[in-house]
Short mmCIF file of C-alpha atoms and ligand atoms in Angstrom, two decimals:
data_model
loop_
_atom_site.label_atom_id
_atom_site.label_comp_id
_atom_site.label_asym_id
_atom_site.label_seq_id
_atom_site.Cartn_x
_atom_site.Cartn_y
_atom_site.Cartn_z
CA MET N 1 -0.19 0.16 0.15
CA PRO N 2 0.82 3.16 -1.47
CA THR N 3 2.41 5.08 1.77
CA ASN N 4 3.74 8.75 2.66
CA ARG N 5 5.91 8.48 5.38
CA ARG N 6 9.51 8.41 5.61
CA PHE N 7 10.20 5.90 8.87
CA HIS N 8 8.76 2.51 9.66
CA LEU N 9 7.27 4.24 12.80
CA ALA N 10 3.81 5.31 14.52
CA THR N 11 2.27 8.46 15.35
CA GLU N 12 0.93 9.35 18.51
CA ASP N 13 -2.16 9.32 16.29
CA GLU N 14 -2.25 5.69 15.77
CA ILE N 15 -0.62 4.78 19.22
CA ARG N 16 -3.49 6.75 20.69
CA ALA N 17 -6.00 5.23 18.09
CA GLY N 18 -5.47 1.39 19.12
CA ARG N 19 -3.23 1.15 15.54
CA THR N 20 -0.20 -0.85 16.78
CA THR N 21 -2.40 -3.12 19.35
CA ASP N 22 -1.83 -7.66 17.92
CA VAL N 23 -5.48 -8.01 16.05
CA TYR N 24 -7.10 -10.71 18.82
CA PHE N 25 -7.40 -8.43 21.07
CA GLN N 26 -9.27 -6.43 17.77
CA HIS N 27 -11.32 -9.95 17.27
CA ALA N 28 -11.66 -10.47 21.19
CA ARG N 29 -13.43 -6.94 21.64
CA GLN N 30 -15.60 -7.96 18.01
CA ALA N 31 -16.77 -11.72 19.23
CA ILE N 32 -17.91 -10.15 22.03
CA GLN N 33 -19.74 -6.89 22.14
CA ALA N 34 -21.89 -9.49 19.01
CA ARG N 35 -23.07 -11.60 21.85
CA HIS N 36 -23.47 -8.32 24.01
CA ALA N 37 -21.66 -9.84 26.31
CA ASP N 38 -19.66 -7.24 27.12
CA LYS N 39 -18.22 -6.90 31.72
CA VAL N 40 -16.51 -4.31 34.05
CA VAL N 41 -13.45 -6.92 34.49
CA VAL N 42 -10.88 -5.49 36.91
CA GLY N 43 -6.88 -6.04 35.44
CA GLU N 44 -3.21 -5.62 36.40
CA VAL N 45 0.15 -5.66 35.64
CA ARG N 46 2.86 -7.19 36.68
CA ALA N 47 6.12 -8.86 35.84
CA LYS N 48 6.18 -12.95 37.64
CA ARG N 49 10.27 -12.89 37.78
CA LEU N 50 12.26 -9.77 36.21
CA PRO N 51 15.71 -10.01 34.91
CA ASN N 52 18.32 -12.60 35.92
CA ASP N 53 16.18 -12.66 38.55
CA TRP N 54 17.14 -9.40 39.92
CA GLU N 55 15.12 -8.36 43.07
CA TRP N 56 13.57 -5.15 42.13
CA GLY N 57 13.08 -2.67 38.93
CA VAL N 58 12.25 1.21 38.51
CA LEU N 59 8.69 1.72 37.06
CA VAL N 60 9.40 4.12 33.64
CA GLY N 61 6.92 4.01 31.26
CA ILE N 62 3.82 5.05 34.23
CA GLU N 63 3.91 8.73 32.00
CA GLU N 64 2.82 7.96 29.08
CA ALA N 65 0.41 5.27 30.35
CA ALA N 66 -1.43 7.74 31.38
CA ARG N 67 -1.67 9.47 27.82
CA LEU N 68 -2.35 6.44 25.75
CA LEU N 69 -5.84 5.80 28.33
CA GLU N 70 -5.96 9.33 29.17
CA GLY N 71 -10.19 9.50 27.97
CA LEU N 72 -11.05 5.88 28.12
CA ASP N 73 -13.59 6.46 30.52
CA ILE N 74 -11.90 3.42 32.98
CA ARG N 75 -10.74 4.75 36.61
CA VAL N 76 -6.58 3.49 37.10
CA TRP N 77 -4.41 2.93 39.55
CA ALA N 78 -0.39 2.61 39.66
CA LEU N 79 2.43 2.67 41.70
CA PRO N 80 4.27 6.57 41.09
CA GLU N 81 7.03 7.07 38.45
CA GLY N 82 10.41 5.90 39.22
CA SER N 83 8.87 3.83 42.11
CA LEU N 84 11.29 1.07 42.73
CA PHE N 85 9.14 -2.74 42.85
CA ARG N 86 9.40 -5.63 43.05
CA ALA N 87 8.47 -9.50 41.16
CA GLY N 88 5.08 -9.52 41.73
CA GLU N 89 3.66 -6.99 42.39
CA PRO N 90 1.16 -4.75 40.70
CA VAL N 91 2.25 -1.64 39.12
CA LEU N 92 -0.31 -0.90 37.32
CA THR N 93 -4.23 -2.14 38.09
CA ILE N 94 -7.84 -1.55 35.17
CA ALA N 95 -11.05 -1.19 35.88
CA GLY N 96 -13.80 0.02 33.27
CA LEU N 97 -15.14 -2.37 30.66
CA TYR N 98 -13.30 -4.39 29.15
CA THR N 99 -14.03 -3.58 25.63
CA LEU N 100 -12.90 0.32 25.93
CA PHE N 101 -9.04 -0.65 27.37
CA GLY N 102 -8.65 -4.25 27.07
CA PRO N 103 -7.72 -3.69 22.83
CA TYR N 104 -5.13 -1.54 24.55
CA GLU N 105 -2.43 -4.10 26.33
CA THR N 106 -0.02 -3.86 23.38
CA PRO N 107 0.68 -0.16 22.95
CA LEU N 108 0.30 0.11 27.90
CA LEU N 109 3.40 -3.47 28.19
CA GLY N 110 5.35 -1.72 25.07
CA LEU N 111 5.61 1.41 26.71
CA LEU N 112 6.11 -0.03 29.86
CA CYS N 113 8.97 -2.61 28.85
CA GLN N 114 10.95 -1.36 27.18
CA ALA N 115 11.27 2.01 29.67
CA THR N 116 11.01 -0.01 33.00
CA GLY N 117 13.89 -2.57 31.62
CA ILE N 118 15.72 0.79 30.65
CA ALA N 119 16.05 2.22 33.92
CA THR N 120 16.51 -0.22 35.98
CA LYS N 121 19.94 -1.32 33.67
CA THR N 122 20.66 2.53 34.74
CA ALA N 123 19.95 1.88 38.12
CA ARG N 124 22.50 -0.93 38.44
CA CYS N 125 24.25 1.32 36.73
CA ARG N 126 24.31 4.15 39.01
CA LEU N 127 24.94 1.75 42.69
CA ALA N 128 27.85 0.43 41.07
CA ALA N 129 29.48 3.73 39.68
CA GLY N 130 28.22 5.65 43.15
CA ASP N 131 28.94 8.69 43.11
CA ARG N 132 31.96 8.42 39.93
CA THR N 133 29.59 10.47 36.50
CA LEU N 134 27.58 8.66 34.70
CA LEU N 135 25.88 8.78 30.71
CA SER N 136 23.99 7.95 29.01
CA PHE N 137 25.10 7.84 25.02
CA GLY N 138 23.34 4.45 23.24
CA ALA N 139 21.28 6.63 21.64
CA ARG N 140 22.73 5.46 18.01
CA ARG N 141 22.23 1.43 19.05
CA MET N 142 17.52 2.24 19.02
CA HIS N 143 15.19 3.49 16.36
CA PRO N 144 15.98 7.02 16.53
CA ALA N 145 12.12 7.39 17.12
CA VAL N 146 12.51 6.74 20.93
CA ALA N 147 15.91 7.99 21.86
CA PRO N 148 13.38 10.28 23.66
CA MET N 149 11.95 7.77 25.67
CA ILE N 150 15.21 5.79 26.13
CA GLU N 151 17.42 9.11 27.47
CA ARG N 152 15.12 9.74 29.42
CA ALA N 153 14.74 6.49 31.34
CA CYS N 154 18.61 6.38 31.51
CA TYR N 155 18.17 10.21 33.45
CA ILE N 156 15.14 8.71 35.51
CA GLY N 157 17.02 6.04 37.05
CA GLY N 158 19.83 7.57 37.37
CA CYS N 159 22.26 9.27 34.97
CA ASP N 160 23.88 12.47 35.22
CA GLY N 161 23.04 12.93 31.81
CA VAL N 162 22.00 12.84 28.36
CA SER N 163 23.14 12.82 25.44
CA THR N 164 21.05 13.92 22.31
CA LEU N 165 20.15 16.91 22.12
CA LEU N 166 15.87 16.17 21.84
CA ALA N 167 16.19 13.95 24.89
CA ALA N 168 18.37 17.21 26.76
CA GLU N 169 16.07 19.95 25.18
CA LEU N 170 12.56 17.85 26.43
CA MET N 171 13.57 17.11 29.57
CA GLY N 172 14.67 20.39 30.60
CA ILE N 173 18.87 19.41 30.26
CA PRO N 174 21.32 20.33 29.08
CA PRO N 175 23.25 17.95 27.04
CA THR N 176 26.51 16.35 27.53
CA GLY N 177 29.25 14.88 25.18
CA THR N 178 32.48 14.48 24.11
CA MET N 179 33.90 14.21 20.78
CA PRO N 180 34.03 12.01 18.69
CA HIS N 181 36.65 9.78 16.39
CA ALA N 182 35.87 11.92 13.81
CA LEU N 183 36.58 15.42 15.30
CA VAL N 184 40.66 13.77 15.90
CA LEU N 185 40.81 11.66 12.34
CA ILE N 186 39.56 15.09 10.16
CA LEU N 187 41.94 17.11 12.51
CA GLY N 188 44.98 14.75 12.41
CA ASP N 189 46.30 15.84 15.84
CA THR N 190 44.36 14.45 18.89
CA VAL N 191 46.57 17.75 20.35
CA GLU N 192 45.18 19.99 17.27
CA ALA N 193 41.43 18.30 17.80
CA ALA N 194 41.50 19.38 21.76
CA TRP N 195 42.22 23.21 21.38
CA ALA N 196 40.05 23.42 18.23
CA PHE N 197 37.20 21.96 21.01
CA HIS N 198 38.24 24.61 23.51
CA GLU N 199 38.60 27.21 21.43
CA SER N 200 35.55 26.83 19.65
CA VAL N 201 32.22 24.88 21.81
CA ALA N 202 30.63 27.39 24.68
CA PRO N 203 32.75 27.95 28.18
CA GLY N 204 31.03 26.26 30.14
CA VAL N 205 30.63 22.00 27.76
CA ARG N 206 33.92 20.31 30.02
CA ARG N 207 37.11 19.62 27.86
CA ILE N 208 37.65 15.66 27.75
CA ALA N 209 39.88 15.37 24.96
CA LEU N 210 39.60 11.25 23.72
CA ILE N 211 43.49 9.80 23.64
CA ASP N 212 42.61 6.75 21.55
CA THR N 213 42.80 8.04 18.55
CA PHE N 214 46.18 7.34 16.79
CA GLN N 215 48.35 6.80 19.74
CA ASP N 216 48.86 4.86 22.49
CA GLU N 217 47.02 6.47 25.23
CA LYS N 218 49.13 7.52 27.73
CA PHE N 219 51.72 9.25 25.71
CA GLU N 220 48.88 10.88 24.30
CA THR N 221 47.07 11.59 27.58
CA LEU N 222 50.19 13.22 28.65
CA ARG N 223 50.76 15.00 25.13
CA VAL N 224 47.52 16.80 25.87
CA ALA N 225 48.32 17.72 29.05
CA GLU N 226 51.55 19.72 28.64
CA ALA N 227 49.45 21.37 25.91
CA MET N 228 46.22 23.06 27.42
CA LYS N 229 47.58 22.27 31.24
CA GLU N 230 44.13 23.35 33.85
CA LYS N 231 42.47 23.94 30.48
CA LEU N 232 42.06 20.00 30.63
CA ASP N 233 39.18 18.59 32.77
CA GLY N 234 39.59 14.87 31.38
CA VAL N 235 40.57 11.60 29.06
CA ARG N 236 38.13 9.75 27.58
CA PHE N 237 39.23 6.02 26.80
CA ASP N 238 37.47 4.86 24.12
CA THR N 239 40.50 1.69 23.39
CA PRO N 240 38.08 -0.68 20.87
CA SER N 241 37.99 -4.48 22.45
CA SER N 242 41.62 -5.58 20.71
CA ARG N 243 44.14 -3.33 21.50
CA ARG N 244 42.11 -3.02 25.86
CA GLY N 245 44.64 -5.88 27.46
CA SER N 246 42.97 -4.92 31.55
CA LEU N 247 41.51 -0.98 30.89
CA ARG N 248 42.38 -0.63 34.45
CA GLU N 249 45.66 -1.26 33.69
CA LEU N 250 45.86 0.90 30.43
CA MET N 251 43.95 3.55 33.28
CA GLU N 252 46.40 3.32 36.28
CA GLU N 253 49.03 3.71 34.22
CA VAL N 254 47.93 6.72 33.29
CA ARG N 255 46.85 8.52 35.87
CA TRP N 256 49.90 7.69 37.58
CA GLU N 257 51.56 10.07 35.05
CA LEU N 258 49.83 12.44 35.26
CA ASP N 259 49.46 12.09 39.38
CA LEU N 260 53.94 12.56 38.66
CA ARG N 261 53.73 15.83 36.28
CA GLY N 262 51.23 17.60 38.65
CA TYR N 263 48.02 16.50 36.13
CA GLN N 264 46.07 15.98 39.18
CA HIS N 265 42.86 18.02 37.87
CA VAL N 266 42.36 15.97 34.92
CA LYS N 267 40.02 12.54 35.34
CA LEU N 268 39.58 9.43 33.44
CA TYR N 269 36.48 8.76 31.21
CA ALA N 270 35.57 5.85 29.72
CA SER N 271 33.20 4.25 27.56
CA GLY N 272 32.69 1.44 25.14
CA GLY N 273 30.60 -2.08 25.68
CA LEU N 274 30.65 -1.31 29.80
CA ASP N 275 28.29 -2.68 32.02
CA GLU N 276 27.50 -2.34 35.72
CA ASN N 277 30.26 -4.89 36.11
CA SER N 278 32.52 -3.23 34.56
CA ILE N 279 31.95 0.52 35.90
CA ALA N 280 33.07 -1.93 39.32
CA GLU N 281 36.09 -2.94 38.85
CA LEU N 282 37.30 0.48 36.71
CA ASN N 283 36.24 2.94 39.72
CA PRO N 284 39.52 2.28 41.29
CA VAL N 285 40.78 4.59 38.56
CA CYS N 286 38.09 5.41 36.38
CA ASP N 287 36.39 8.86 37.42
CA GLY N 288 33.63 8.93 34.70
CA TYR N 289 31.38 6.15 32.20
CA GLY N 290 29.93 6.72 28.98
CA VAL N 291 27.27 4.27 28.61
CA GLY N 292 25.30 3.00 25.73
CA THR N 293 24.16 -0.59 24.51
CA SER N 294 23.73 -2.43 27.57
CA LEU N 295 21.45 0.32 29.26
CA ALA N 296 19.33 1.51 25.30
CA ASN N 297 19.90 -2.57 24.82
CA ALA N 298 18.16 -2.80 28.37
CA ARG N 299 16.64 -6.11 29.38
CA THR N 300 12.77 -5.24 29.22
CA VAL N 301 10.86 -6.35 32.51
CA ASP N 302 8.40 -8.47 30.90
CA PHE N 303 5.45 -6.91 32.44
CA ALA N 304 1.41 -9.01 31.58
CA PHE N 305 -1.72 -7.43 32.96
CA ASP N 306 -3.79 -9.87 33.58
CA ILE N 307 -7.91 -10.18 34.57
CA VAL N 308 -8.40 -10.94 38.06
CA GLU N 309 -11.99 -9.56 38.78
CA ILE N 310 -14.77 -10.24 36.43
CA GLU N 311 -18.25 -8.03 37.51
CA GLY N 312 -16.48 -7.94 41.69
CA VAL N 313 -15.93 -11.20 41.75
CA PRO N 314 -11.72 -13.08 41.60
CA MET N 315 -10.79 -14.22 38.51
CA ALA N 316 -8.18 -15.51 36.93
CA LYS N 317 -6.98 -17.23 34.70
CA ARG N 318 -4.53 -20.15 35.78
CA GLY N 319 -1.49 -20.03 37.16
CA LYS N 320 -1.98 -16.19 38.47
CA GLU N 321 -3.45 -15.33 42.42
CA SER N 322 -7.27 -13.40 41.78
CA GLY N 323 -9.13 -10.43 42.37
CA GLY N 324 -7.82 -6.61 43.33
CA LYS N 325 -4.61 -5.88 44.81
CA TRP N 326 -2.16 -2.98 46.10
CA ILE N 327 1.30 -3.41 48.03
CA THR N 328 1.77 -2.29 51.28
CA ARG N 329 5.04 -0.30 53.10
CA CYS N 330 5.59 -0.74 56.15
CA ALA N 331 5.96 2.14 57.64
CA ALA N 332 8.22 1.40 60.44
CA CYS N 333 9.79 -0.88 58.79
CA GLY N 334 9.69 -0.40 55.19
CA ALA N 335 8.06 -4.77 54.78
CA ARG N 336 6.11 -4.90 52.01
CA GLU N 337 3.00 -7.21 50.89
CA VAL N 338 0.96 -7.16 48.31
CA ILE N 339 -3.05 -7.73 50.52
CA TYR N 340 -6.37 -8.38 47.76
CA TRP N 341 -7.62 -5.06 48.01
CA LYS N 342 -10.59 -4.32 50.39
CA ARG N 343 -8.77 -5.80 52.57
CA GLU N 344 -7.24 -3.03 55.32
CA PRO N 345 -3.97 -2.43 54.73
CA GLY N 346 -3.14 -3.07 58.72
CA ARG N 347 0.05 -3.00 61.41
CA CYS N 348 2.99 -5.20 60.18
CA ALA N 349 4.40 -7.75 61.82
CA CYS N 350 6.72 -4.96 63.91
CA GLY N 351 3.71 -3.32 64.94
CA GLY N 352 4.34 -0.44 62.52
CA SER N 353 1.40 1.06 59.94
CA ARG N 354 0.62 -0.73 56.73
CA GLU N 355 0.71 2.76 53.17
CA VAL N 356 -1.13 1.70 50.38
CA LEU N 357 1.36 2.02 47.62
CA ASN N 358 -1.22 2.36 44.49
CA ARG N 359 -2.45 5.65 43.86
CA PRO N 360 -4.70 6.88 41.29
CA LEU N 361 -3.83 8.02 38.15
CA LEU N 362 -6.62 7.96 36.09
CA GLU N 363 -10.71 8.57 37.26
CA GLY N 364 -13.68 8.95 34.20
CA GLY N 365 -10.51 9.53 31.61
CA ARG N 366 -8.62 12.04 33.78
CA ILE N 367 -5.90 12.36 34.54
CA VAL N 368 -6.11 12.46 38.02
CA ALA N 369 -2.66 12.13 39.60
CA GLU N 370 0.35 14.31 39.49
CA LEU N 371 3.03 13.97 36.13
CA PRO N 372 6.69 15.19 37.20
CA SER N 373 9.28 16.26 35.90
CA ALA N 374 11.95 13.83 34.77
CA THR N 375 14.17 15.93 37.36
CA GLN N 376 11.74 14.92 40.32
CA ILE N 377 11.99 11.41 39.50
CA ARG N 378 15.50 10.84 38.62
CA SER N 379 15.20 12.14 42.84
CA PHE N 380 13.35 9.61 43.18
CA VAL N 381 15.09 6.87 42.70
CA LEU N 382 18.72 8.14 44.17
CA GLN N 383 16.36 8.39 47.10
CA GLN N 384 15.57 5.13 47.15
CA LEU N 385 18.76 3.90 45.51
CA ALA N 386 20.41 5.27 48.68
CA ALA N 387 18.44 3.59 51.01
CA ILE N 388 19.00 0.29 49.43
CA ARG N 389 22.66 1.32 49.25
CA ALA N 390 22.55 2.09 53.44
ZN1 LIG Q 1 6.99 -3.13 59.86
#
């Protein structure tokens, strides 16, 4: 069929119209309507397990889920965006006539699964990196149409900055980056590239030279440091794996040589194939990380949507617990428990009172929850991660 679109992507209107859903939901709606059998149901979104059986995930995608379902005459409850959650916990609950929202299952899960997977992986890298710089460099690995979503999830999950212009603009933060190999190759020399960068880029941008293009990292770093002195903020190692040996030993050697010559202020950054394990390995010598593929291509959190009540009666398929549920947390000891939603939260075994974490998101088609900025959500995530670390 001829089409005027240039890229293989769905528009916002097509997504909101349910055009990216699986056809079997359309079949179900047709069959239910043919029998005049529509029912008020309650359904919930849960992940039975998390990637690699991790203990917790970082929930992202709630704002987009609200935008997807906005206008439908249904009620929705969810954990706030950025909440840490456990396997088995209901993160989003919908109540309403099935045919109104059933066909949105595919895009709803897609919005939650991918962003949550990315934010969860990023949070693990943030924990590994401690207070060191962590930047999102993975936009190039994925379709550009979703770069803002990917980088928002990276930023919320704990990255200090994101590299693409549009993602940064949409979140109201400055984009962050160093210099590409292309600049060094075209100017023909690492020091020349560093000077050209320094002379042409805005004053607030950190002067971080790429030092693995032509020659040995140690001698290139020393050349740049001796040429630029205090103007140089740092150097970045993007050393290809074929030349790497031990990146940590290489960086330790460079650190030693810099310190010996009085360049303690020059920070060391690494990029290329990093994840939470290599970050932990490099921490003793590395000041910051640019992480790409492992964040952008993070495993999705495989949320499922299941009906758990029909016309007010608990009912679920084999293998799923029936009845609407809330996640409760003890205000005193932090213990979490999932309870049937018509039961009072009551008290924890420790005597503390339990609070329900699920909050109203949509009522009668209207978004009733606050939708905080990415920066606010990121602070909320970092607070929760600090509690894990403590
Ligand atoms: Zn307790």
